[in-house]
Amino acid sequence: MDTSDRTIATERVERLHDLAREAARADRQDRAKRYVRLARRVAERHRLTLPRRFRRFTCDRCDAYLIPGRNARVRTRDGHVVVTCDCGEHARYPYD
């Protein structure tokens, strides 16, 4: 695989992330989940690491695009942030 394929795939993942965010804000969760799944498939196919902002705002279990206060709960604990999706999945991240 050459670098142009990787660049195109990276741009596509970024675009799908933006579309997922817009769909989730417009209360189109089904469409947002589809964009998230598609972005993950593109990244897997091209062996890309998903951007941090993408990983932090998506649920690993149900592929929902997380919006704090709407479909995700965010709490801080000793040195880390706990994000809980409506499906019950927890994600823990250290303070940045």
mmCIF file as gemmi writes it, N, C-alpha and C atoms, coordinates in Angstrom:
data_model
loop_
_atom_site.group_PDB
_atom_site.id
_atom_site.type_symbol
_atom_site.label_atom_id
_atom_site.label_alt_id
_atom_site.label_comp_id
_atom_site.label_asym_id
_atom_site.label_entity_id
_atom_site.label_seq_id
_atom_site.pdbx_PDB_ins_code
_atom_site.Cartn_x
_atom_site.Cartn_y
_atom_site.Cartn_z
_atom_site.occupancy
_atom_site.B_iso_or_equiv
_atom_site.pdbx_formal_charge
_atom_site.auth_seq_id
_atom_site.auth_asym_id
_atom_site.pdbx_PDB_model_num
ATOM 1 N N . MET Axp A 1 ? 0.852 -1.179 0 1 0 ? 1 A 1
ATOM 2 C CA . MET Axp A 1 ? 0 0 0 1 0 ? 1 A 1
ATOM 3 C C . MET Axp A 1 ? 0.891 1.234 0 1 0 ? 1 A 1
ATOM 4 N N . ASP Axp A 2 ? 0.599 2.158 -0.873 1 0 ? 2 A 1
ATOM 5 C CA . ASP Axp A 2 ? 1.402 3.37 -0.909 1 0 ? 2 A 1
ATOM 6 C C . ASP Axp A 2 ? 0.799 4.443 -0.01 1 0 ? 2 A 1
ATOM 7 N N . THR Axp A 3 ? 1.516 5.524 0.14 1 0 ? 3 A 1
ATOM 8 C CA . THR Axp A 3 ? 1.1 6.568 1.072 1 0 ? 3 A 1
ATOM 9 C C . THR Axp A 3 ? -0.146 7.308 0.609 1 0 ? 3 A 1
ATOM 10 N N . SER Axp A 4 ? -0.405 7.34 -0.693 1 0 ? 4 A 1
ATOM 11 C CA . SER Axp A 4 ? -1.595 8.043 -1.158 1 0 ? 4 A 1
ATOM 12 C C . SER Axp A 4 ? -2.863 7.311 -0.713 1 0 ? 4 A 1
ATOM 13 N N . ASP Axp A 5 ? -2.834 5.96 -0.71 1 0 ? 5 A 1
ATOM 14 C CA . ASP Axp A 5 ? -3.985 5.195 -0.209 1 0 ? 5 A 1
ATOM 15 C C . ASP Axp A 5 ? -4.214 5.467 1.267 1 0 ? 5 A 1
ATOM 16 N N . ARG Axp A 6 ? -3.123 5.516 2.02 1 0 ? 6 A 1
ATOM 17 C CA . ARG Axp A 6 ? -3.219 5.769 3.462 1 0 ? 6 A 1
ATOM 18 C C . ARG Axp A 6 ? -3.752 7.178 3.718 1 0 ? 6 A 1
ATOM 19 N N . THR Axp A 7 ? -3.321 8.136 2.921 1 0 ? 7 A 1
ATOM 20 C CA . THR Axp A 7 ? -3.79 9.506 3.07 1 0 ? 7 A 1
ATOM 21 C C . THR Axp A 7 ? -5.281 9.605 2.759 1 0 ? 7 A 1
ATOM 22 N N . ILE Axp A 8 ? -5.706 8.959 1.723 1 0 ? 8 A 1
ATOM 23 C CA . ILE Axp A 8 ? -7.123 8.978 1.354 1 0 ? 8 A 1
ATOM 24 C C . ILE Axp A 8 ? -7.957 8.316 2.453 1 0 ? 8 A 1
ATOM 25 N N . ALA Axp A 9 ? -7.474 7.206 2.984 1 0 ? 9 A 1
ATOM 26 C CA . ALA Axp A 9 ? -8.194 6.509 4.048 1 0 ? 9 A 1
ATOM 27 C C . ALA Axp A 9 ? -8.272 7.372 5.304 1 0 ? 9 A 1
ATOM 28 N N . THR Axp A 10 ? -7.192 8.061 5.64 1 0 ? 10 A 1
ATOM 29 C CA . THR Axp A 10 ? -7.192 8.943 6.809 1 0 ? 10 A 1
ATOM 30 C C . THR Axp A 10 ? -8.191 10.073 6.63 1 0 ? 10 A 1
ATOM 31 N N . GLU Axp A 11 ? -8.221 10.651 5.454 1 0 ? 11 A 1
ATOM 32 C CA . GLU Axp A 11 ? -9.183 11.717 5.18 1 0 ? 11 A 1
ATOM 33 C C . GLU Axp A 11 ? -10.611 11.202 5.256 1 0 ? 11 A 1
ATOM 34 N N . ARG Axp A 12 ? -10.832 9.986 4.787 1 0 ? 12 A 1
ATOM 35 C CA . ARG Axp A 12 ? -12.177 9.415 4.824 1 0 ? 12 A 1
ATOM 36 C C . ARG Axp A 12 ? -12.615 9.153 6.265 1 0 ? 12 A 1
ATOM 37 N N . VAL Axp A 13 ? -11.703 8.659 7.096 1 0 ? 13 A 1
ATOM 38 C CA . VAL Axp A 13 ? -12.029 8.435 8.516 1 0 ? 13 A 1
ATOM 39 C C . VAL Axp A 13 ? -12.378 9.758 9.183 1 0 ? 13 A 1
ATOM 40 N N . GLU Axp A 14 ? -11.603 10.806 8.9 1 0 ? 14 A 1
ATOM 41 C CA . GLU Axp A 14 ? -11.89 12.127 9.475 1 0 ? 14 A 1
ATOM 42 C C . GLU Axp A 14 ? -13.254 12.642 9.02 1 0 ? 14 A 1
ATOM 43 N N . ARG Axp A 15 ? -13.554 12.473 7.746 1 0 ? 15 A 1
ATOM 44 C CA . ARG Axp A 15 ? -14.853 12.934 7.216 1 0 ? 15 A 1
ATOM 45 C C . ARG Axp A 15 ? -15.998 12.157 7.843 1 0 ? 15 A 1
ATOM 46 N N . LEU Axp A 16 ? -15.837 10.84 7.985 1 0 ? 16 A 1
ATOM 47 C CA . LEU Axp A 16 ? -16.883 10.037 8.613 1 0 ? 16 A 1
ATOM 48 C C . LEU Axp A 16 ? -17.069 10.415 10.083 1 0 ? 16 A 1
ATOM 49 N N . HIS Axp A 17 ? -15.985 10.786 10.751 1 0 ? 17 A 1
ATOM 50 C CA . HIS Axp A 17 ? -16.101 11.253 12.134 1 0 ? 17 A 1
ATOM 51 C C . HIS Axp A 17 ? -16.926 12.535 12.199 1 0 ? 17 A 1
ATOM 52 N N . ASP Axp A 18 ? -16.642 13.462 11.299 1 0 ? 18 A 1
ATOM 53 C CA . ASP Axp A 18 ? -17.412 14.71 11.264 1 0 ? 18 A 1
ATOM 54 C C . ASP Axp A 18 ? -18.886 14.447 10.97 1 0 ? 18 A 1
ATOM 55 N N . LEU Axp A 19 ? -19.157 13.54 10.036 1 0 ? 19 A 1
ATOM 56 C CA . LEU Axp A 19 ? -20.547 13.203 9.705 1 0 ? 19 A 1
ATOM 57 C C . LEU Axp A 19 ? -21.25 12.549 10.887 1 0 ? 19 A 1
ATOM 58 N N . ALA Axp A 20 ? -20.535 11.68 11.602 1 0 ? 20 A 1
ATOM 59 C CA . ALA Axp A 20 ? -21.127 11.03 12.781 1 0 ? 20 A 1
ATOM 60 C C . ALA Axp A 20 ? -21.466 12.058 13.852 1 0 ? 20 A 1
ATOM 61 N N . ARG Axp A 21 ? -20.577 13.029 14.058 1 0 ? 21 A 1
ATOM 62 C CA . ARG Axp A 21 ? -20.838 14.065 15.055 1 0 ? 21 A 1
ATOM 63 C C . ARG Axp A 21 ? -22.063 14.888 14.671 1 0 ? 21 A 1
ATOM 64 N N . GLU Axp A 22 ? -22.149 15.267 13.406 1 0 ? 22 A 1
ATOM 65 C CA . GLU Axp A 22 ? -23.301 16.054 12.941 1 0 ? 22 A 1
ATOM 66 C C . GLU Axp A 22 ? -24.596 15.262 13.064 1 0 ? 22 A 1
ATOM 67 N N . ALA Axp A 23 ? -24.576 13.987 12.705 1 0 ? 23 A 1
ATOM 68 C CA . ALA Axp A 23 ? -25.779 13.157 12.789 1 0 ? 23 A 1
ATOM 69 C C . ALA Axp A 23 ? -26.208 12.973 14.237 1 0 ? 23 A 1
ATOM 70 N N . ALA Axp A 24 ? -25.25 12.773 15.138 1 0 ? 24 A 1
ATOM 71 C CA . ALA Axp A 24 ? -25.589 12.588 16.548 1 0 ? 24 A 1
ATOM 72 C C . ALA Axp A 24 ? -26.18 13.866 17.134 1 0 ? 24 A 1
ATOM 73 N N . ARG Axp A 25 ? -25.637 15.004 16.769 1 0 ? 25 A 1
ATOM 74 C CA . ARG Axp A 25 ? -26.18 16.27 17.263 1 0 ? 25 A 1
ATOM 75 C C . ARG Axp A 25 ? -27.574 16.542 16.724 1 0 ? 25 A 1
ATOM 76 N N . ALA Axp A 26 ? -27.862 16.028 15.522 1 0 ? 26 A 1
ATOM 77 C CA . ALA Axp A 26 ? -29.189 16.193 14.924 1 0 ? 26 A 1
ATOM 78 C C . ALA Axp A 26 ? -30.146 15.092 15.386 1 0 ? 26 A 1
ATOM 79 N N . ASP Axp A 27 ? -29.729 14.305 16.389 1 0 ? 27 A 1
ATOM 80 C CA . ASP Axp A 27 ? -30.536 13.223 16.971 1 0 ? 27 A 1
ATOM 81 C C . ASP Axp A 27 ? -30.839 12.128 15.939 1 0 ? 27 A 1
ATOM 82 N N . ARG Axp A 28 ? -29.876 11.825 15.093 1 0 ? 28 A 1
ATOM 83 C CA . ARG Axp A 28 ? -29.959 10.736 14.118 1 0 ? 28 A 1
ATOM 84 C C . ARG Axp A 28 ? -28.966 9.652 14.531 1 0 ? 28 A 1
ATOM 85 N N . GLN Axp A 29 ? -29.23 9.007 15.675 1 0 ? 29 A 1
ATOM 86 C CA . GLN Axp A 29 ? -28.285 8.046 16.245 1 0 ? 29 A 1
ATOM 87 C C . GLN Axp A 29 ? -28.03 6.857 15.331 1 0 ? 29 A 1
ATOM 88 N N . ASP Axp A 30 ? -29.059 6.412 14.608 1 0 ? 30 A 1
ATOM 89 C CA . ASP Axp A 30 ? -28.87 5.27 13.705 1 0 ? 30 A 1
ATOM 90 C C . ASP Axp A 30 ? -27.868 5.603 12.601 1 0 ? 30 A 1
ATOM 91 N N . ARG Axp A 31 ? -27.95 6.808 12.072 1 0 ? 31 A 1
ATOM 92 C CA . ARG Axp A 31 ? -27.021 7.231 11.024 1 0 ? 31 A 1
ATOM 93 C C . ARG Axp A 31 ? -25.615 7.441 11.597 1 0 ? 31 A 1
ATOM 94 N N . ALA Axp A 32 ? -25.536 7.993 12.793 1 0 ? 32 A 1
ATOM 95 C CA . ALA Axp A 32 ? -24.232 8.199 13.44 1 0 ? 32 A 1
ATOM 96 C C . ALA Axp A 32 ? -23.534 6.859 13.68 1 0 ? 32 A 1
ATOM 97 N N . LYS Axp A 33 ? -24.283 5.851 14.118 1 0 ? 33 A 1
ATOM 98 C CA . LYS Axp A 33 ? -23.696 4.525 14.334 1 0 ? 33 A 1
ATOM 99 C C . LYS Axp A 33 ? -23.175 3.937 13.033 1 0 ? 33 A 1
ATOM 100 N N . ARG Axp A 34 ? -23.899 4.162 11.964 1 0 ? 34 A 1
ATOM 101 C CA . ARG Axp A 34 ? -23.456 3.643 10.672 1 0 ? 34 A 1
ATOM 102 C C . ARG Axp A 34 ? -22.138 4.292 10.246 1 0 ? 34 A 1
ATOM 103 N N . TYR Axp A 35 ? -22.023 5.603 10.439 1 0 ? 35 A 1
ATOM 104 C CA . TYR Axp A 35 ? -20.789 6.297 10.104 1 0 ? 35 A 1
ATOM 105 C C . TYR Axp A 35 ? -19.625 5.799 10.958 1 0 ? 35 A 1
ATOM 106 N N . VAL Axp A 36 ? -19.874 5.569 12.24 1 0 ? 36 A 1
ATOM 107 C CA . VAL Axp A 36 ? -18.819 5.074 13.135 1 0 ? 36 A 1
ATOM 108 C C . VAL Axp A 36 ? -18.354 3.692 12.687 1 0 ? 36 A 1
ATOM 109 N N . ARG Axp A 37 ? -19.296 2.805 12.394 1 0 ? 37 A 1
ATOM 110 C CA . ARG Axp A 37 ? -18.924 1.459 11.939 1 0 ? 37 A 1
ATOM 111 C C . ARG Axp A 37 ? -18.126 1.509 10.643 1 0 ? 37 A 1
ATOM 112 N N . LEU Axp A 38 ? -18.554 2.358 9.732 1 0 ? 38 A 1
ATOM 113 C CA . LEU Axp A 38 ? -17.87 2.479 8.45 1 0 ? 38 A 1
ATOM 114 C C . LEU Axp A 38 ? -16.446 3.02 8.638 1 0 ? 38 A 1
ATOM 115 N N . ALA Axp A 39 ? -16.289 4.015 9.501 1 0 ? 39 A 1
ATOM 116 C CA . ALA Axp A 39 ? -14.96 4.57 9.76 1 0 ? 39 A 1
ATOM 117 C C . ALA Axp A 39 ? -14.039 3.52 10.367 1 0 ? 39 A 1
ATOM 118 N N . ARG Axp A 40 ? -14.565 2.704 11.27 1 0 ? 40 A 1
ATOM 119 C CA . ARG Axp A 40 ? -13.746 1.639 11.867 1 0 ? 40 A 1
ATOM 120 C C . ARG Axp A 40 ? -13.339 0.605 10.825 1 0 ? 40 A 1
ATOM 121 N N . ARG Axp A 41 ? -14.239 0.266 9.922 1 0 ? 41 A 1
ATOM 122 C CA . ARG Axp A 41 ? -13.905 -0.694 8.865 1 0 ? 41 A 1
ATOM 123 C C . ARG Axp A 41 ? -12.824 -0.149 7.935 1 0 ? 41 A 1
ATOM 124 N N . VAL Axp A 42 ? -12.929 1.119 7.575 1 0 ? 42 A 1
ATOM 125 C CA . VAL Axp A 42 ? -11.919 1.737 6.714 1 0 ? 42 A 1
ATOM 126 C C . VAL Axp A 42 ? -10.562 1.711 7.414 1 0 ? 42 A 1
ATOM 127 N N . ALA Axp A 43 ? -10.54 2.06 8.701 1 0 ? 43 A 1
ATOM 128 C CA . ALA Axp A 43 ? -9.284 2.076 9.452 1 0 ? 43 A 1
ATOM 129 C C . ALA Axp A 43 ? -8.693 0.668 9.564 1 0 ? 43 A 1
ATOM 130 N N . GLU Axp A 44 ? -9.528 -0.328 9.797 1 0 ? 44 A 1
ATOM 131 C CA . GLU Axp A 44 ? -9.038 -1.704 9.879 1 0 ? 44 A 1
ATOM 132 C C . GLU Axp A 44 ? -8.469 -2.159 8.54 1 0 ? 44 A 1
ATOM 133 N N . ARG Axp A 45 ? -9.169 -1.866 7.478 1 0 ? 45 A 1
ATOM 134 C CA . ARG Axp A 45 ? -8.752 -2.306 6.144 1 0 ? 45 A 1
ATOM 135 C C . ARG Axp A 45 ? -7.398 -1.73 5.757 1 0 ? 45 A 1
ATOM 136 N N . HIS Axp A 46 ? -7.144 -0.495 6.187 1 0 ? 46 A 1
ATOM 137 C CA . HIS Axp A 46 ? -5.9 0.17 5.814 1 0 ? 46 A 1
ATOM 138 C C . HIS Axp A 46 ? -4.889 0.212 6.955 1 0 ? 46 A 1
ATOM 139 N N . ARG Axp A 47 ? -5.178 -0.522 8.01 1 0 ? 47 A 1
ATOM 140 C CA . ARG Axp A 47 ? -4.288 -0.626 9.18 1 0 ? 47 A 1
ATOM 141 C C . ARG Axp A 47 ? -3.924 0.738 9.745 1 0 ? 47 A 1
ATOM 142 N N . LEU Axp A 48 ? -4.946 1.555 9.952 1 0 ? 48 A 1
ATOM 143 C CA . LEU Axp A 48 ? -4.761 2.881 10.523 1 0 ? 48 A 1
ATOM 144 C C . LEU Axp A 48 ? -5.137 2.868 11.992 1 0 ? 48 A 1
ATOM 145 N N . THR Axp A 49 ? -4.48 3.686 12.763 1 0 ? 49 A 1
ATOM 146 C CA . THR Axp A 49 ? -4.888 3.91 14.142 1 0 ? 49 A 1
ATOM 147 C C . THR Axp A 49 ? -5.935 5.017 14.119 1 0 ? 49 A 1
ATOM 148 N N . LEU Axp A 50 ? -7.047 4.774 14.78 1 0 ? 50 A 1
ATOM 149 C CA . LEU Axp A 50 ? -8.089 5.796 14.814 1 0 ? 50 A 1
ATOM 150 C C . LEU Axp A 50 ? -7.605 6.996 15.618 1 0 ? 50 A 1
ATOM 151 N N . PRO Axp A 51 ? -7.974 8.201 15.206 1 0 ? 51 A 1
ATOM 152 C CA . PRO Axp A 51 ? -7.565 9.392 15.957 1 0 ? 51 A 1
ATOM 153 C C . PRO Axp A 51 ? -8.111 9.361 17.38 1 0 ? 51 A 1
ATOM 154 N N . ARG Axp A 52 ? -7.394 9.972 18.293 1 0 ? 52 A 1
ATOM 155 C CA . ARG Axp A 52 ? -7.791 9.962 19.703 1 0 ? 52 A 1
ATOM 156 C C . ARG Axp A 52 ? -9.184 10.549 19.892 1 0 ? 52 A 1
ATOM 157 N N . ARG Axp A 53 ? -9.488 11.635 19.215 1 0 ? 53 A 1
ATOM 158 C CA . ARG Axp A 53 ? -10.807 12.249 19.405 1 0 ? 53 A 1
ATOM 159 C C . ARG Axp A 53 ? -11.919 11.328 18.913 1 0 ? 53 A 1
ATOM 160 N N . PHE Axp A 54 ? -11.624 10.487 17.93 1 0 ? 54 A 1
ATOM 161 C CA . PHE Axp A 54 ? -12.615 9.509 17.46 1 0 ? 54 A 1
ATOM 162 C C . PHE Axp A 54 ? -12.817 8.417 18.518 1 0 ? 54 A 1
ATOM 163 N N . ARG Axp A 55 ? -11.732 7.898 19.052 1 0 ? 55 A 1
ATOM 164 C CA . ARG Axp A 55 ? -11.824 6.825 20.059 1 0 ? 55 A 1
ATOM 165 C C . ARG Axp A 55 ? -12.503 7.3 21.327 1 0 ? 55 A 1
ATOM 166 N N . ARG Axp A 56 ? -12.262 8.549 21.697 1 0 ? 56 A 1
ATOM 167 C CA . ARG Axp A 56 ? -12.832 9.054 22.954 1 0 ? 56 A 1
ATOM 168 C C . ARG Axp A 56 ? -14.324 9.349 22.858 1 0 ? 56 A 1
ATOM 169 N N . PHE Axp A 57 ? -14.832 9.568 21.653 1 0 ? 57 A 1
ATOM 170 C CA . PHE Axp A 57 ? -16.235 9.932 21.494 1 0 ? 57 A 1
ATOM 171 C C . PHE Axp A 57 ? -17.075 8.849 20.844 1 0 ? 57 A 1
ATOM 172 N N . THR Axp A 58 ? -16.584 7.606 20.826 1 0 ? 58 A 1
ATOM 173 C CA . THR Axp A 58 ? -17.379 6.499 20.306 1 0 ? 58 A 1
ATOM 174 C C . THR Axp A 58 ? -17.381 5.36 21.308 1 0 ? 58 A 1
ATOM 175 N N . CYS Axp A 59 ? -18.473 4.628 21.341 1 0 ? 59 A 1
ATOM 176 C CA . CYS Axp A 59 ? -18.616 3.484 22.234 1 0 ? 59 A 1
ATOM 177 C C . CYS Axp A 59 ? -18.093 2.234 21.524 1 0 ? 59 A 1
ATOM 178 N N . ASP Axp A 60 ? -17.251 1.473 22.205 1 0 ? 60 A 1
ATOM 179 C CA . ASP Axp A 60 ? -16.696 0.258 21.615 1 0 ? 60 A 1
ATOM 180 C C . ASP Axp A 60 ? -17.735 -0.854 21.49 1 0 ? 60 A 1
ATOM 181 N N . ARG Axp A 61 ? -18.72 -0.856 22.361 1 0 ? 61 A 1
ATOM 182 C CA . ARG Axp A 61 ? -19.706 -1.935 22.342 1 0 ? 61 A 1
ATOM 183 C C . ARG Axp A 61 ? -20.808 -1.717 21.319 1 0 ? 61 A 1
ATOM 184 N N . CYS Axp A 62 ? -21.418 -0.536 21.324 1 0 ? 62 A 1
ATOM 185 C CA . CYS Axp A 62 ? -22.59 -0.323 20.462 1 0 ? 62 A 1
ATOM 186 C C . CYS Axp A 62 ? -22.331 0.65 19.311 1 0 ? 62 A 1
ATOM 187 N N . ASP Axp A 63 ? -21.118 1.166 19.169 1 0 ? 63 A 1
ATOM 188 C CA . ASP Axp A 63 ? -20.721 2.073 18.089 1 0 ? 63 A 1
ATOM 189 C C . ASP Axp A 63 ? -21.473 3.401 18.096 1 0 ? 63 A 1
ATOM 190 N N . ALA Axp A 64 ? -22.009 3.794 19.226 1 0 ? 64 A 1
ATOM 191 C CA . ALA Axp A 64 ? -22.707 5.079 19.307 1 0 ? 64 A 1
ATOM 192 C C . ALA Axp A 64 ? -21.697 6.213 19.348 1 0 ? 64 A 1
ATOM 193 N N . TYR Axp A 65 ? -22.05 7.342 18.759 1 0 ? 65 A 1
ATOM 194 C CA . TYR Axp A 65 ? -21.236 8.541 18.889 1 0 ? 65 A 1
ATOM 195 C C . TYR Axp A 65 ? -21.671 9.207 20.18 1 0 ? 65 A 1
ATOM 196 N N . LEU Axp A 66 ? -20.762 9.368 21.127 1 0 ? 66 A 1
ATOM 197 C CA . LEU Axp A 66 ? -21.1 9.821 22.47 1 0 ? 66 A 1
ATOM 198 C C . LEU Axp A 66 ? -21.15 11.336 22.572 1 0 ? 66 A 1
ATOM 199 N N . ILE Axp A 67 ? -22.25 11.804 23.125 1 0 ? 67 A 1
ATOM 200 C CA . ILE Axp A 67 ? -22.413 13.219 23.415 1 0 ? 67 A 1
ATOM 201 C C . ILE Axp A 67 ? -22.685 13.325 24.913 1 0 ? 67 A 1
ATOM 202 N N . PRO Axp A 68 ? -21.735 13.872 25.686 1 0 ? 68 A 1
ATOM 203 C CA . PRO Axp A 68 ? -21.924 13.968 27.135 1 0 ? 68 A 1
ATOM 204 C C . PRO Axp A 68 ? -23.218 14.697 27.492 1 0 ? 68 A 1
ATOM 205 N N . GLY Axp A 69 ? -23.97 14.105 28.387 1 0 ? 69 A 1
ATOM 206 C CA . GLY Axp A 69 ? -25.234 14.686 28.817 1 0 ? 69 A 1
ATOM 207 C C . GLY Axp A 69 ? -26.421 14.206 28.022 1 0 ? 69 A 1
ATOM 208 N N . ARG Axp A 70 ? -26.191 13.694 26.827 1 0 ? 70 A 1
ATOM 209 C CA . ARG Axp A 70 ? -27.291 13.203 26.008 1 0 ? 70 A 1
ATOM 210 C C . ARG Axp A 70 ? -27.336 11.678 26.004 1 0 ? 70 A 1
ATOM 211 N N . ASN Axp A 71 ? -26.247 11.042 25.633 1 0 ? 71 A 1
ATOM 212 C CA . ASN Axp A 71 ? -26.226 9.578 25.636 1 0 ? 71 A 1
ATOM 213 C C . ASN Axp A 71 ? -24.983 9.028 26.336 1 0 ? 71 A 1
ATOM 214 N N . ALA Axp A 72 ? -24.274 9.896 27.057 1 0 ? 72 A 1
ATOM 215 C CA . ALA Axp A 72 ? -23.093 9.46 27.793 1 0 ? 72 A 1
ATOM 216 C C . ALA Axp A 72 ? -22.974 10.254 29.087 1 0 ? 72 A 1
ATOM 217 N N . ARG Axp A 73 ? -22.484 9.569 30.107 1 0 ? 73 A 1
ATOM 218 C CA . ARG Axp A 73 ? -22.234 10.212 31.396 1 0 ? 73 A 1
ATOM 219 C C . ARG Axp A 73 ? -20.728 10.299 31.579 1 0 ? 73 A 1
ATOM 220 N N . VAL Axp A 74 ? -20.244 11.45 31.993 1 0 ? 74 A 1
ATOM 221 C CA . VAL Axp A 74 ? -18.809 11.651 32.178 1 0 ? 74 A 1
ATOM 222 C C . VAL Axp A 74 ? -18.561 12.012 33.64 1 0 ? 74 A 1
ATOM 223 N N . ARG Axp A 75 ? -17.666 11.252 34.264 1 0 ? 75 A 1
ATOM 224 C CA . ARG Axp A 75 ? -17.309 11.48 35.664 1 0 ? 75 A 1
ATOM 225 C C . ARG Axp A 75 ? -15.791 11.475 35.782 1 0 ? 75 A 1
ATOM 226 N N . THR Axp A 76 ? -15.295 12.219 36.744 1 0 ? 76 A 1
ATOM 227 C CA . THR Axp A 76 ? -13.865 12.201 36.999 1 0 ? 76 A 1
ATOM 228 C C . THR Axp A 76 ? -13.6 11.44 38.29 1 0 ? 76 A 1
ATOM 229 N N . ARG Axp A 77 ? -12.542 10.673 38.274 1 0 ? 77 A 1
ATOM 230 C CA . ARG Axp A 77 ? -12.083 9.915 39.435 1 0 ? 77 A 1
ATOM 231 C C . ARG Axp A 77 ? -10.623 10.254 39.657 1 0 ? 77 A 1
ATOM 232 N N . ASP Axp A 78 ? -9.982 9.534 40.526 1 0 ? 78 A 1
ATOM 233 C CA . ASP Axp A 78 ? -8.586 9.79 40.862 1 0 ? 78 A 1
ATOM 234 C C . ASP Axp A 78 ? -7.682 9.591 39.654 1 0 ? 78 A 1
ATOM 235 N N . GLY Axp A 79 ? -7.382 10.661 38.96 1 0 ? 79 A 1
ATOM 236 C CA . GLY Axp A 79 ? -6.444 10.618 37.856 1 0 ? 79 A 1
ATOM 237 C C . GLY Axp A 79 ? -7.002 10.132 36.531 1 0 ? 79 A 1
ATOM 238 N N . HIS Axp A 80 ? -8.303 9.854 36.452 1 0 ? 80 A 1
ATOM 239 C CA . HIS Axp A 80 ? -8.853 9.419 35.174 1 0 ? 80 A 1
ATOM 240 C C . HIS Axp A 80 ? -10.306 9.873 35.014 1 0 ? 80 A 1
ATOM 241 N N . VAL Axp A 81 ? -10.753 9.82 33.78 1 0 ? 81 A 1
ATOM 242 C CA . VAL Axp A 81 ? -12.125 10.181 33.413 1 0 ? 81 A 1
ATOM 243 C C . VAL Axp A 81 ? -12.854 8.892 33.079 1 0 ? 81 A 1
ATOM 244 N N . VAL Axp A 82 ? -14.076 8.746 33.569 1 0 ? 82 A 1
ATOM 245 C CA . VAL Axp A 82 ? -14.892 7.572 33.268 1 0 ? 82 A 1
ATOM 246 C C . VAL Axp A 82 ? -16.071 8.028 32.417 1 0 ? 82 A 1
ATOM 247 N N . VAL Axp A 83 ? -16.172 7.472 31.211 1 0 ? 83 A 1
ATOM 248 C CA . VAL Axp A 83 ? -17.267 7.786 30.291 1 0 ? 83 A 1
ATOM 249 C C . VAL Axp A 83 ? -18.155 6.55 30.23 1 0 ? 83 A 1
ATOM 250 N N . THR Axp A 84 ? -19.441 6.711 30.549 1 0 ? 84 A 1
ATOM 251 C CA . THR Axp A 84 ? -20.387 5.605 30.531 1 0 ? 84 A 1
ATOM 252 C C . THR Axp A 84 ? -21.426 5.859 29.456 1 0 ? 84 A 1
ATOM 253 N N . CYS Axp A 85 ? -21.521 4.912 28.527 1 0 ? 85 A 1
ATOM 254 C CA . CYS Axp A 85 ? -22.506 4.988 27.45 1 0 ? 85 A 1
ATOM 255 C C . CYS Axp A 85 ? -23.862 4.522 27.986 1 0 ? 85 A 1
ATOM 256 N N . ASP Axp A 86 ? -24.922 4.849 27.266 1 0 ? 86 A 1
ATOM 257 C CA . ASP Axp A 86 ? -26.253 4.381 27.642 1 0 ? 86 A 1
ATOM 258 C C . ASP Axp A 86 ? -26.366 2.862 27.623 1 0 ? 86 A 1
ATOM 259 N N . CYS Axp A 87 ? -25.528 2.187 26.824 1 0 ? 87 A 1
ATOM 260 C CA . CYS Axp A 87 ? -25.581 0.725 26.754 1 0 ? 87 A 1
ATOM 261 C C . CYS Axp A 87 ? -24.923 0.082 27.971 1 0 ? 87 A 1
ATOM 262 N N . GLY Axp A 88 ? -24.225 0.883 28.801 1 0 ? 88 A 1
ATOM 263 C CA . GLY Axp A 88 ? -23.587 0.36 30.001 1 0 ? 88 A 1
ATOM 264 C C . GLY Axp A 88 ? -22.086 0.201 29.898 1 0 ? 88 A 1
ATOM 265 N N . GLU Axp A 89 ? -21.537 0.406 28.731 1 0 ? 89 A 1
ATOM 266 C CA . GLU Axp A 89 ? -20.088 0.272 28.522 1 0 ? 89 A 1
ATOM 267 C C . GLU Axp A 89 ? -19.354 1.426 29.2 1 0 ? 89 A 1
ATOM 268 N N . HIS Axp A 90 ? -18.259 1.104 29.902 1 0 ? 90 A 1
ATOM 269 C CA . HIS Axp A 90 ? -17.426 2.106 30.542 1 0 ? 90 A 1
ATOM 270 C C . HIS Axp A 90 ? -16.124 2.255 29.792 1 0 ? 90 A 1
ATOM 271 N N . ALA Axp A 91 ? -15.646 3.454 29.672 1 0 ? 91 A 1
ATOM 272 C CA . ALA Axp A 91 ? -14.324 3.72 29.106 1 0 ? 91 A 1
ATOM 273 C C . ALA Axp A 91 ? -13.598 4.63 30.087 1 0 ? 91 A 1
ATOM 274 N N . ARG Axp A 92 ? -12.359 4.282 30.364 1 0 ? 92 A 1
ATOM 275 C CA . ARG Axp A 92 ? -11.57 5.078 31.319 1 0 ? 92 A 1
ATOM 276 C C . ARG Axp A 92 ? -10.349 5.634 30.601 1 0 ? 92 A 1
ATOM 277 N N . TYR Axp A 93 ? -10.111 6.929 30.814 1 0 ? 93 A 1
ATOM 278 C CA . TYR Axp A 93 ? -8.988 7.601 30.195 1 0 ? 93 A 1
ATOM 279 C C . TYR Axp A 93 ? -8.255 8.417 31.256 1 0 ? 93 A 1
ATOM 280 N N . PRO Axp A 94 ? -6.918 8.421 31.223 1 0 ? 94 A 1
ATOM 281 C CA . PRO Axp A 94 ? -6.183 9.286 32.155 1 0 ? 94 A 1
ATOM 282 C C . PRO Axp A 94 ? -6.374 10.746 31.78 1 0 ? 94 A 1
ATOM 283 N N . TYR Axp A 95 ? -6.174 11.623 32.749 1 0 ? 95 A 1
ATOM 284 C CA . TYR Axp A 95 ? -6.218 13.053 32.438 1 0 ? 95 A 1
ATOM 285 C C . TYR Axp A 95 ? -5.151 13.369 31.413 1 0 ? 95 A 1
ATOM 286 N N . ASP Axp A 96 ? -5.474 14.227 30.479 1 0 ? 96 A 1
ATOM 287 C CA . ASP Axp A 96 ? -4.486 14.643 29.481 1 0 ? 96 A 1
ATOM 288 C C . ASP Axp A 96 ? -3.849 15.933 29.863 1 0 ? 96 A 1
